[in-house]
Amino acid sequence: MNRLLLLPLLLLACSDRDLCTEAPLCEEGRAINCEPSCPVGPCSTGPSILSCGEEAACTIVPGDLASPRFFRSRALCVEERSASCDPTTAGPPVCLGDGLIRGCSEYKRVIRASCSQAVLYFQDIACCSGAAPADGGVPDGGSPDGGP
C-alpha cells in the first residue's frame, strides 16, 4: 500500500514544472525570478534561483511601475532584521564574497542577491564589476580580488 502512495509523489517530483510561468515565487526559502526580456541584462531563458539562507526571508516585493528598469515585481531575499530603506541616501551595496551582494536595493529593502543579477536590483554594482570591492571581498566568480 505504501508503494501506491509513493508513486504520485515520485511523479510530482519528476514533473517538468515551468518555474518561469510562476515567477516571481518564494519556495522553500528560495527566491525564484525569471527575466525573459529586460531593458538591461541579464535576460535569461530559465529561472534564477537564490537560496535566502538563515538571515534573510524570501518576500515578493512589487516593482515601481514608473521605473523603466525596476518595474517588475520580484522575489527577494530580504534581510530579516532590516526595515525599509531609501536607496538614494543609503551607502553603496557591498559584496559578501561567494558572488553575493548586500545592500539597500531599488526595491527599498535591504536584500542579498547574486552579483550576476545585481543590475536588476541595484543602481550601484561596482563591487560586482570585477574591480576590487570596497569591502575586500571577491568579485562574482569567486577568485580573490586582492582587495584591502
Coordinates of C-alpha atoms in Angstrom, one line a residue:
M1 CA 0.0 0.0 0.0
N2 CA 2.9 2.4 0.7
R3 CA 4.1 1.9 -2.9
L4 CA 0.8 3.3 -4.2
L5 CA 1.3 6.4 -2.1
L6 CA 4.9 6.9 -3.3
L7 CA 4.1 6.7 -7.0
P8 CA 2.2 10.0 -7.2
L9 CA 4.9 11.8 -5.1
L10 CA 7.6 10.5 -7.4
L11 CA 5.7 11.6 -10.5
L12 CA 5.3 15.1 -9.0
A13 CA 9.0 15.3 -8.1
C14 CA 9.9 14.5 -11.7
S15 CA 7.5 16.8 -13.4
D16 CA 8.5 19.3 -16.0
R17 CA 7.4 22.3 -13.9
D18 CA 8.0 25.6 -15.6
L19 CA 9.0 27.9 -12.7
C20 CA 9.2 30.9 -15.1
T21 CA 5.4 30.8 -15.5
E22 CA 5.0 31.0 -11.7
A23 CA 7.8 33.6 -11.0
P24 CA 8.3 35.7 -9.0
L25 CA 8.0 32.9 -6.5
C26 CA 9.1 32.2 -3.0
E27 CA 9.5 28.5 -2.3
E28 CA 11.4 26.6 0.4
G29 CA 13.5 29.6 1.4
R30 CA 14.4 30.4 -2.2
A31 CA 13.7 33.5 -4.3
I32 CA 12.8 32.5 -7.9
N33 CA 12.7 35.1 -10.7
C34 CA 12.8 35.0 -14.5
E35 CA 14.0 37.6 -17.0
P36 CA 12.6 36.6 -20.4
S37 CA 13.0 40.3 -21.6
C38 CA 14.6 43.2 -19.9
P39 CA 15.8 46.8 -20.5
V40 CA 19.3 45.9 -19.0
G41 CA 20.9 42.5 -18.9
P42 CA 21.0 39.8 -17.8
C43 CA 18.0 38.3 -19.5
S44 CA 17.5 34.6 -19.1
T45 CA 15.8 31.7 -20.7
G46 CA 15.3 29.9 -17.4
P47 CA 14.7 30.7 -13.7
S48 CA 17.2 32.5 -11.5
I49 CA 17.1 30.8 -8.1
L50 CA 18.8 32.2 -4.9
S51 CA 18.7 30.4 -1.5
C52 CA 18.0 33.1 1.1
G53 CA 19.8 31.4 4.0
E54 CA 19.2 31.9 7.7
E55 CA 19.4 35.7 7.9
A56 CA 17.0 36.5 5.1
A57 CA 13.5 35.6 4.2
C58 CA 12.0 35.4 0.7
T59 CA 9.4 38.1 0.1
I60 CA 7.6 39.1 -3.1
V61 CA 8.1 42.9 -3.5
P62 CA 6.1 45.0 -6.1
G63 CA 8.1 46.9 -8.6
D64 CA 7.9 50.7 -9.3
L65 CA 5.7 51.0 -12.4
A66 CA 7.2 54.4 -13.1
S67 CA 10.7 52.9 -13.4
P68 CA 11.8 51.6 -16.8
R69 CA 14.4 49.4 -15.1
F70 CA 12.9 48.3 -11.7
F71 CA 9.2 47.9 -12.8
R72 CA 8.9 44.1 -12.2
S73 CA 7.7 42.6 -9.0
R74 CA 10.4 40.3 -7.7
A75 CA 11.0 37.6 -5.2
L76 CA 13.8 39.0 -3.0
C77 CA 15.9 37.6 -0.1
V78 CA 15.1 40.4 2.4
E79 CA 17.3 40.7 5.4
E80 CA 15.1 39.8 8.3
R81 CA 16.2 42.5 10.8
S82 CA 16.1 45.3 8.3
A83 CA 13.3 47.9 7.8
S84 CA 12.5 49.7 4.6
C85 CA 15.4 51.8 3.3
D86 CA 16.0 54.7 0.8
P87 CA 18.5 53.8 -1.9
T88 CA 19.1 57.4 -2.6
T89 CA 20.5 58.0 0.9
A90 CA 21.9 54.6 1.7
G91 CA 25.5 53.7 1.2
P92 CA 26.6 51.5 -1.8
P93 CA 26.0 47.8 -1.5
V94 CA 28.8 45.6 -0.5
C95 CA 30.0 42.3 -2.0
L96 CA 29.9 39.5 0.5
G97 CA 32.0 37.0 -1.3
D98 CA 30.8 33.8 -3.0
G99 CA 29.3 36.0 -5.7
L100 CA 26.7 37.8 -3.5
I101 CA 25.9 41.5 -3.0
R102 CA 24.1 43.0 0.0
G103 CA 22.6 46.5 0.4
C104 CA 19.6 48.8 0.1
S105 CA 18.0 47.9 -3.2
E106 CA 15.9 49.9 -5.6
Y107 CA 13.0 47.9 -4.1
K108 CA 13.5 49.8 -0.9
R109 CA 14.5 46.8 1.1
V110 CA 17.9 45.6 2.3
I111 CA 18.5 42.4 0.3
R112 CA 21.0 39.8 -0.7
A113 CA 21.3 38.9 -4.4
S114 CA 23.8 37.3 -6.7
C115 CA 26.3 39.5 -8.4
S116 CA 25.2 38.0 -11.8
Q117 CA 21.8 39.5 -11.2
A118 CA 22.8 42.6 -9.2
V119 CA 21.9 45.1 -12.0
L120 CA 18.3 44.1 -11.7
Y121 CA 18.2 45.2 -8.0
F122 CA 20.8 48.0 -7.5
Q123 CA 21.9 51.2 -9.3
D124 CA 25.5 50.8 -8.0
I125 CA 27.0 47.4 -8.6
A126 CA 30.7 48.5 -8.5
C127 CA 31.7 45.8 -6.1
C128 CA 30.5 43.1 -8.5
S129 CA 32.1 44.6 -11.6
G130 CA 35.4 42.7 -11.2
A131 CA 37.1 45.7 -9.7
A132 CA 38.3 45.4 -6.1
P133 CA 35.3 45.6 -3.9
A134 CA 35.3 48.2 -1.2
D135 CA 34.9 45.5 1.5
G136 CA 37.8 43.5 0.3
G137 CA 35.6 40.6 -0.8
V138 CA 35.7 38.7 -4.0
P139 CA 34.1 39.6 -7.3
D140 CA 31.5 37.3 -8.9
G141 CA 33.2 34.2 -10.0
G142 CA 34.9 33.5 -6.7
S143 CA 38.5 34.4 -7.4
P144 CA 40.4 36.6 -5.0
D145 CA 40.4 40.3 -5.9
G146 CA 43.4 41.5 -3.9
G147 CA 41.3 43.9 -2.0
P148 CA 42.4 45.6 1.2

